[in-house]
PDB file of C-alpha atoms in Angstrom:
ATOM      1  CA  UNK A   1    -183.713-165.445-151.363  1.00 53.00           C
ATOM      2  CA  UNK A   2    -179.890-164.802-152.026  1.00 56.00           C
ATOM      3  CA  UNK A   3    -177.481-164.387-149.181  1.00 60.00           C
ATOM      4  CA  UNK A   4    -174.918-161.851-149.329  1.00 55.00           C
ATOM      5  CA  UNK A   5    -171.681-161.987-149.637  1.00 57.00           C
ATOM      6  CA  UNK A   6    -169.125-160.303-148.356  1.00 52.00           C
ATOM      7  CA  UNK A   7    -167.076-159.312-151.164  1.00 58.00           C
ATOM      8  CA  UNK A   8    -163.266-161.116-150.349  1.00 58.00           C
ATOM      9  CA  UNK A   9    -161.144-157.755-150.773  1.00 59.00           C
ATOM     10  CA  UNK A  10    -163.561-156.224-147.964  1.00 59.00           C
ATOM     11  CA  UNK A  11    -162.897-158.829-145.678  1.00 52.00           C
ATOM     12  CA  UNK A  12    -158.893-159.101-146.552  1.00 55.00           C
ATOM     13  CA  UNK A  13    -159.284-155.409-145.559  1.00 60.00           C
ATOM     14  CA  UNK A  14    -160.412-156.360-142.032  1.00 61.00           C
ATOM     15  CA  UNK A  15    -158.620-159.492-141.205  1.00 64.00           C
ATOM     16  CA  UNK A  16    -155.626-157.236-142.160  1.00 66.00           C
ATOM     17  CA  UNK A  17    -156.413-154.493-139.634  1.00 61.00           C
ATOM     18  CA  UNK A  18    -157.437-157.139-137.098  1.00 59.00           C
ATOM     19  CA  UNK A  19    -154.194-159.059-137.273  1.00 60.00           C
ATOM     20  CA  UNK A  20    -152.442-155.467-137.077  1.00 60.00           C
ATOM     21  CA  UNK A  21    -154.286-154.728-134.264  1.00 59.00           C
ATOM     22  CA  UNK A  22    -153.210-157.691-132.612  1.00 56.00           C
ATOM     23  CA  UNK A  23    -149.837-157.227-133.641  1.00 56.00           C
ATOM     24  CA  UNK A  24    -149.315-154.221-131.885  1.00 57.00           C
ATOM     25  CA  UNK A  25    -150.949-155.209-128.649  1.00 53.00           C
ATOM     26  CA  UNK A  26    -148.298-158.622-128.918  1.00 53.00           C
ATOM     27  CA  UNK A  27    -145.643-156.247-129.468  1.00 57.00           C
ATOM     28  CA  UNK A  28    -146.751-154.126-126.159  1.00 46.00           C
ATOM     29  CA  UNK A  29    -147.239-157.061-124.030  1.00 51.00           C
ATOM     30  CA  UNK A  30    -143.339-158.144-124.650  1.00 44.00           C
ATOM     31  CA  UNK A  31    -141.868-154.792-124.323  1.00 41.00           C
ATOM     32  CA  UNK A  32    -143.304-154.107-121.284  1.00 40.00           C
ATOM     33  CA  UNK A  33    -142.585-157.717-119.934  1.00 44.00           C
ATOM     34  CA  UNK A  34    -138.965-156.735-121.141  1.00 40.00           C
ATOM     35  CA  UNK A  35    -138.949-153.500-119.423  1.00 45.00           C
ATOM     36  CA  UNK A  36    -140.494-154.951-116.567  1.00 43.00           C
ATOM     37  CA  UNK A  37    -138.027-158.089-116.424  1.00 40.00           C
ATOM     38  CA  UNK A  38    -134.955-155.603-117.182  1.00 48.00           C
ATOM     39  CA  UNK A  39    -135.618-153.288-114.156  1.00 50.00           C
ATOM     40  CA  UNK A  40    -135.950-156.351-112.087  1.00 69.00           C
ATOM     41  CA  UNK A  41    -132.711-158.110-112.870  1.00 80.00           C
ATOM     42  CA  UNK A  42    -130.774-154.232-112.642  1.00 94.00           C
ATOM     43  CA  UNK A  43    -131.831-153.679-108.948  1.00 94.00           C
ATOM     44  CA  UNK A  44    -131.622-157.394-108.081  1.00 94.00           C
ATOM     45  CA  UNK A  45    -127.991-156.684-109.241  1.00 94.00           C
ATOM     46  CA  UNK A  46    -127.234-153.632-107.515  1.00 96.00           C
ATOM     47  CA  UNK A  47    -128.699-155.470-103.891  1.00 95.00           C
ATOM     48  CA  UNK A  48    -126.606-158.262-105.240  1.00 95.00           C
ATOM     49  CA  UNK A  49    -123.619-156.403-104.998  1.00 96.00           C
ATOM     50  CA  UNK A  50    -124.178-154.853-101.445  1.00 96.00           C
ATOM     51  CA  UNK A  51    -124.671-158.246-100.033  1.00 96.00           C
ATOM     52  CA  UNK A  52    -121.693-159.158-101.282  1.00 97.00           C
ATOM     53  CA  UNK A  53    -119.947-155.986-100.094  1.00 98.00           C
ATOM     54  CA  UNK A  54    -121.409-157.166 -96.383  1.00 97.00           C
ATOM     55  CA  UNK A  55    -120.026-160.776 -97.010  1.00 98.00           C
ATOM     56  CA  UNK A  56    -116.541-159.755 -97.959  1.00 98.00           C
ATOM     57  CA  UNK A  57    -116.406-156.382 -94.880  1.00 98.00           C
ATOM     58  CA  UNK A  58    -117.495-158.704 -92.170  1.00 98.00           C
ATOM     59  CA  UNK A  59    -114.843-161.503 -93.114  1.00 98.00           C
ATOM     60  CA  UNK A  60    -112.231-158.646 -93.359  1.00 98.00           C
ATOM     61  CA  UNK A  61    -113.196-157.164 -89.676  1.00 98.00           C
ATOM     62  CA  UNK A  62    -113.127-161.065 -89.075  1.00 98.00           C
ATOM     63  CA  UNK A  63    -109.558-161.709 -89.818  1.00 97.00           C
ATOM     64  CA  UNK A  64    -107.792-158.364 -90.123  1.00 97.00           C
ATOM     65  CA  UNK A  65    -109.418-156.718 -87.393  1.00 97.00           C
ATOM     66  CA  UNK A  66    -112.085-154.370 -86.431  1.00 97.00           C
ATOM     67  CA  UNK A  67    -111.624-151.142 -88.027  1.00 98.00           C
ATOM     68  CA  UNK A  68    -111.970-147.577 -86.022  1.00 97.00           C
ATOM     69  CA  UNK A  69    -114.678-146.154 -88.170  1.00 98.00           C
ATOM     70  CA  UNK A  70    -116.445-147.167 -90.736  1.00 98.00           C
ATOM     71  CA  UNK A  71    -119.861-145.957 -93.010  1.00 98.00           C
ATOM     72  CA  UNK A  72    -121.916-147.175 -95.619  1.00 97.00           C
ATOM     73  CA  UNK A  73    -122.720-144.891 -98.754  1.00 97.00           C
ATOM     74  CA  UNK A  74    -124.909-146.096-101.561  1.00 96.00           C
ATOM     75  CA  UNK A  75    -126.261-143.493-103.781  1.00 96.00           C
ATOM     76  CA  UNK A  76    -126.965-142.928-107.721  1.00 95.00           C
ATOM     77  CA  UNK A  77    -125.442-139.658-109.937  1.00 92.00           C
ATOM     78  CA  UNK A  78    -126.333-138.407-113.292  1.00 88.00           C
ATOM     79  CA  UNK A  79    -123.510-136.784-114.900  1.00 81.00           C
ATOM     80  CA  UNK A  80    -125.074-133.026-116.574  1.00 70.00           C
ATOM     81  CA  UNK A  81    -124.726-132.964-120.245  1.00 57.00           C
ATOM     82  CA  UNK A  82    -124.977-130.016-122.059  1.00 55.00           C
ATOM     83  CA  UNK A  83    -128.338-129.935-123.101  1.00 56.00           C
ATOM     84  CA  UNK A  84    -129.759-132.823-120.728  1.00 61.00           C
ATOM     85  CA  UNK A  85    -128.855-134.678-118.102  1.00 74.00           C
ATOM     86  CA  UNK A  86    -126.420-138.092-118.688  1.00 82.00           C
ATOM     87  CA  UNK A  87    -127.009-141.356-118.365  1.00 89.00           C
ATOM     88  CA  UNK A  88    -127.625-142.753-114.537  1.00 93.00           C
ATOM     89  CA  UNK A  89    -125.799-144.469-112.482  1.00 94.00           C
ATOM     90  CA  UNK A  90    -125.675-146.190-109.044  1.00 95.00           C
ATOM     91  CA  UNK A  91    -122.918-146.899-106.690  1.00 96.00           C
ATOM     92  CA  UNK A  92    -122.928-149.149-103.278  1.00 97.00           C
ATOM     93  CA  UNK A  93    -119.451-148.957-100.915  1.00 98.00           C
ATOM     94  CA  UNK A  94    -118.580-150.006 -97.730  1.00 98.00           C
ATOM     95  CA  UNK A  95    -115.592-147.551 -96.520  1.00 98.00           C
ATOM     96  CA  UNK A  96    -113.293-148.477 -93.320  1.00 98.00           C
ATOM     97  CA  UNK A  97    -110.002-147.346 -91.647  1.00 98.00           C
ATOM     98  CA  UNK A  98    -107.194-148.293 -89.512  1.00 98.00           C
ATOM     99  CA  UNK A  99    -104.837-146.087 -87.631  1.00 98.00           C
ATOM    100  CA  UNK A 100    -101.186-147.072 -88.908  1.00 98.00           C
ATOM    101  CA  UNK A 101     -98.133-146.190 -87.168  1.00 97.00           C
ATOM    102  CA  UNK A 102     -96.097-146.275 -90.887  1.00 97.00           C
ATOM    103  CA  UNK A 103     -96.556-146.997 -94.747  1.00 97.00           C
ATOM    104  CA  UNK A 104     -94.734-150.355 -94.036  1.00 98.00           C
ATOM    105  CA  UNK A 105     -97.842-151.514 -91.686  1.00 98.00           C
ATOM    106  CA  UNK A 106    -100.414-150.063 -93.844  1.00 98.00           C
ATOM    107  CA  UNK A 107     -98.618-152.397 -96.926  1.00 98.00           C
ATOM    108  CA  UNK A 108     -98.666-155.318 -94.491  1.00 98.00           C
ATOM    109  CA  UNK A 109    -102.477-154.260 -94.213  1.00 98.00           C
ATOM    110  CA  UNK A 110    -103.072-153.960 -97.822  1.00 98.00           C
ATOM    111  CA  UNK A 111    -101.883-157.386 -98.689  1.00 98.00           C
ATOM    112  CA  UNK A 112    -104.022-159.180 -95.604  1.00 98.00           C
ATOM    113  CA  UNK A 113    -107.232-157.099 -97.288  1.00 98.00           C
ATOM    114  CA  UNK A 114    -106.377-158.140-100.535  1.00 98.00           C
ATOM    115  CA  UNK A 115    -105.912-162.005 -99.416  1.00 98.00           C
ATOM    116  CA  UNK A 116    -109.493-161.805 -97.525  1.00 98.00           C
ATOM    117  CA  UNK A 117    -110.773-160.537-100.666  1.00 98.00           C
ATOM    118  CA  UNK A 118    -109.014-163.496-102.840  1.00 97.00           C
ATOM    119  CA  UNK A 119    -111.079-165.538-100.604  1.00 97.00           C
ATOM    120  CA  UNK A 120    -114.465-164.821-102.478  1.00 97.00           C
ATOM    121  CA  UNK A 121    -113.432-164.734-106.020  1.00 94.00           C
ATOM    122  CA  UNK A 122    -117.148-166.129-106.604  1.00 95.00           C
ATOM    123  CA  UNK A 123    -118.101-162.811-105.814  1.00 96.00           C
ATOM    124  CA  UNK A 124    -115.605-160.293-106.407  1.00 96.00           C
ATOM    125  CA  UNK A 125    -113.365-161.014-110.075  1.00 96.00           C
ATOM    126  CA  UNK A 126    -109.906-159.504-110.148  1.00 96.00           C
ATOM    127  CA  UNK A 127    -110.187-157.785-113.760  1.00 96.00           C
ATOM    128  CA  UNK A 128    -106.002-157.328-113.212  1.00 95.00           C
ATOM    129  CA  UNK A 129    -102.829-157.701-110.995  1.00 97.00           C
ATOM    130  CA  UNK A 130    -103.502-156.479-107.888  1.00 97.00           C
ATOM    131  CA  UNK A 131    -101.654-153.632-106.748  1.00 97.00           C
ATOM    132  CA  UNK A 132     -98.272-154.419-104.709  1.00 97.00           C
ATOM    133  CA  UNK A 133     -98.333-151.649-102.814  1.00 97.00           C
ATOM    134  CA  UNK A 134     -98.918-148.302-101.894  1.00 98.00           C
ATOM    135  CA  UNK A 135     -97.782-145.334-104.662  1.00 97.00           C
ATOM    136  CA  UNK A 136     -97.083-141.567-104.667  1.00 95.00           C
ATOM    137  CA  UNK A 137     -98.828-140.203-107.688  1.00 92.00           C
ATOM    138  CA  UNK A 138     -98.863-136.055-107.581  1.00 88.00           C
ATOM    139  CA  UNK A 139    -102.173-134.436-108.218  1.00 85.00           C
ATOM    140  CA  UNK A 140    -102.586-131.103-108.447  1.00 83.00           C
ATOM    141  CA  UNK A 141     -98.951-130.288-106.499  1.00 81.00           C
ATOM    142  CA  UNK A 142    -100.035-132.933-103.872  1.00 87.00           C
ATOM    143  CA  UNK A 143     -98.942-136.269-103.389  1.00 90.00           C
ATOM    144  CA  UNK A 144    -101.372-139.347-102.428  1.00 94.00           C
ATOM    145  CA  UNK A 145    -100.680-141.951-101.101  1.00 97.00           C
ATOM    146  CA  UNK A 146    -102.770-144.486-102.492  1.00 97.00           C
ATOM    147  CA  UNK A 147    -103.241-148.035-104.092  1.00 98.00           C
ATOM    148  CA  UNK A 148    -106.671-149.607-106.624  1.00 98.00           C
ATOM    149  CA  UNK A 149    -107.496-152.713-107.256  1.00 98.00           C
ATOM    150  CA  UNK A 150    -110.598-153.770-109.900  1.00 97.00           C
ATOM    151  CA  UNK A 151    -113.215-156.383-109.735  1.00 97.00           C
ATOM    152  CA  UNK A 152    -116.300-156.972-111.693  1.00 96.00           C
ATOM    153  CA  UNK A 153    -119.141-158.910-110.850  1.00 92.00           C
ATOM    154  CA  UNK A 154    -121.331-160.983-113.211  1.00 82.00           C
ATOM    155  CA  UNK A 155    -118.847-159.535-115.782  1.00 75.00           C
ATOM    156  CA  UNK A 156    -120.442-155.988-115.853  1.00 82.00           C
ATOM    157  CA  UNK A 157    -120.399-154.403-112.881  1.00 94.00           C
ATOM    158  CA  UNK A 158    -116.977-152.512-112.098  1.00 96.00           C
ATOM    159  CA  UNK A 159    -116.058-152.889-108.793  1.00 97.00           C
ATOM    160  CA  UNK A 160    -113.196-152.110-106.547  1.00 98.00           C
ATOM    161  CA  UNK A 161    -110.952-151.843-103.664  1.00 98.00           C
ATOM    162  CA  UNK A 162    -108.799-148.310-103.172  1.00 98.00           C
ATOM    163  CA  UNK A 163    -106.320-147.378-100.152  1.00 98.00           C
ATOM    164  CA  UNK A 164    -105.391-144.394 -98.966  1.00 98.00           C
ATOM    165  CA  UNK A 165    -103.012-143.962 -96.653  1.00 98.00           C
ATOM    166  CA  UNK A 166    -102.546-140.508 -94.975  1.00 97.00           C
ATOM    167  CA  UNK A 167    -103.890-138.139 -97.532  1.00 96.00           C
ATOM    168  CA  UNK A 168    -106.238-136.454 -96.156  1.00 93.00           C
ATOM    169  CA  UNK A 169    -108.167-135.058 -99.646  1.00 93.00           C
ATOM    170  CA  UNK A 170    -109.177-138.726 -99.665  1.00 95.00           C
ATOM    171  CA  UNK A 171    -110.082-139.247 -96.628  1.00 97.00           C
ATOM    172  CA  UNK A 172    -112.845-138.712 -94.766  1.00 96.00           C
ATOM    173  CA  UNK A 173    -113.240-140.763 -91.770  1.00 98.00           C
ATOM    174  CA  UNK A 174    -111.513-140.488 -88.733  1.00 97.00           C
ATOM    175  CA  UNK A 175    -109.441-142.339 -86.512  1.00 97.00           C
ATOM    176  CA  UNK A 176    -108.913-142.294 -82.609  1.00 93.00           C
ATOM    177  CA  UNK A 177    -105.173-142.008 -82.178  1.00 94.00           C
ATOM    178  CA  UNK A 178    -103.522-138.708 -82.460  1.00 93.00           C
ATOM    179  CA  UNK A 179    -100.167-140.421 -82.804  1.00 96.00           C
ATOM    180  CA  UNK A 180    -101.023-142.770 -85.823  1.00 97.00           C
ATOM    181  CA  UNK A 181    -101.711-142.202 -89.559  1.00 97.00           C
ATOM    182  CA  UNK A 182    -105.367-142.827 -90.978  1.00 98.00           C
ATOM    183  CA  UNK A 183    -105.475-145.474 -93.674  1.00 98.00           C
ATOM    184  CA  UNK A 184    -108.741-145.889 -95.473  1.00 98.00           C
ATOM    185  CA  UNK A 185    -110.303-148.533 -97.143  1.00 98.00           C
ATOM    186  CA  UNK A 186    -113.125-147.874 -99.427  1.00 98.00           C
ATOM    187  CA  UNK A 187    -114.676-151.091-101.199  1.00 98.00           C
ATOM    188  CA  UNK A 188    -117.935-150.435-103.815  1.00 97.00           C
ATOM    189  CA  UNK A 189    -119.541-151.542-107.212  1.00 97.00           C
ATOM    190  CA  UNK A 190    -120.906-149.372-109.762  1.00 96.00           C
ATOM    191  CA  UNK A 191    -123.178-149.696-113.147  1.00 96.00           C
ATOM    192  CA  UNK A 192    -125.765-148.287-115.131  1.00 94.00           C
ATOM    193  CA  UNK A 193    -128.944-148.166-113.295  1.00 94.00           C
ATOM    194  CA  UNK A 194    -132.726-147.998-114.695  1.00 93.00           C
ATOM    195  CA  UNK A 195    -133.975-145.950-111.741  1.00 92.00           C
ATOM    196  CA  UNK A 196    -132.963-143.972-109.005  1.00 92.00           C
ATOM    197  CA  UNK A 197    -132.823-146.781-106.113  1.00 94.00           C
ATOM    198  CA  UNK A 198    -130.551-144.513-104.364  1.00 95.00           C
ATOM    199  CA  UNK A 199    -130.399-141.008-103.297  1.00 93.00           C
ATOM    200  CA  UNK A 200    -129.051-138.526-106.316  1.00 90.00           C
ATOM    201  CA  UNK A 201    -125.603-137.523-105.044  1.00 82.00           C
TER     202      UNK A 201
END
């Protein structure tokens, strides 16, 4: 009795689906496992970046002193294109402020923030000079007051430090004096973000 035989180009047909199969189901496995390990590492990042916001707001209530109001805002935005919605994007900030009696004491405040804030370099990157002090830059036939610094963390995520010091478009927390000026602190980090982890502002 003869045995048959599978003629070779019938099973080079199969092994070649098989191993196409296979494959695709390879290529699957490591895009989700990419995917997977890519939203992990993004939101590790973003909670990251709060704790270090805590670290560096409780040294500067430490040495600087307690502020007279102060809120925590973390949210996400997605800027509207014209057809579609942008790309998203999530923020975490810490904002504070001090009644001043002058710009001179709000300076002297300025540099003590920014010298708490030199403390933790591990955490916080200058990404240039600091600012020396506070400027008058006109917008829109106003003038603020106001002073940025920028950090990154990790390299790519922007963060930063801006002042304010009585101008009131900018500001909005309050202080308890009637006599003294408000100057506000507001210290957050921003990227790209893979899901909403915050509210949509």
């Amino acid at each position: 009795m003869k045995r048959f035989k599978v003629p070779s180009s019938i099973w080079y047909r199969q092994h070649k689906v098989l191993s196409l199969v296979i494959a695709v189901v390879l290529i699957g496995i490591v895009f989700w496992g990419y995917q997977a390990y890519s939203g992990y590492t993004n939101k590790k990042s973003f909670e990251k970046a709060l704790a270090a916001i805590d670290i560096v707001y409780a040294d500067i209530v430490s040495e600087v002193g307690p502020p007279d109001n102060y809120k925590h805002t973390n949210d996400c935005s997605r800027p509207s294109g014209v057809y579609e919605d942008g790309p998203l994007s999530c923020s975490v900030s810490t904002s504070f402020i001090y009644g001043v009696a002058n710009r001179t004491e709000a300076n002297n405040l300025l540099k003590k923030i920014q010298t708490v804030i030199g403390e933790h370099q591990d955490l916080l990157k200058p990404t240039q000079a600091l600012a020396a002090t506070i400027e008058d830059t006109l917008v829109v036939n106003t003038y603020h007051h106001s002073a940025l610094d920028s950090y990154t963390r990790g390299g790519s995520m922007d963060c930063y430090t801006s002042y304010f010091y009585d101008t009131f478009e900018e500001i909005d927390l309050t202080i308890s004096s009637k006599v003294k000026k408000p100057f506000q602190i507001n210290l957050g980090c921003s990227d790209f973000a893979n899901k909403e982890y915050y509210p949509i502002h």
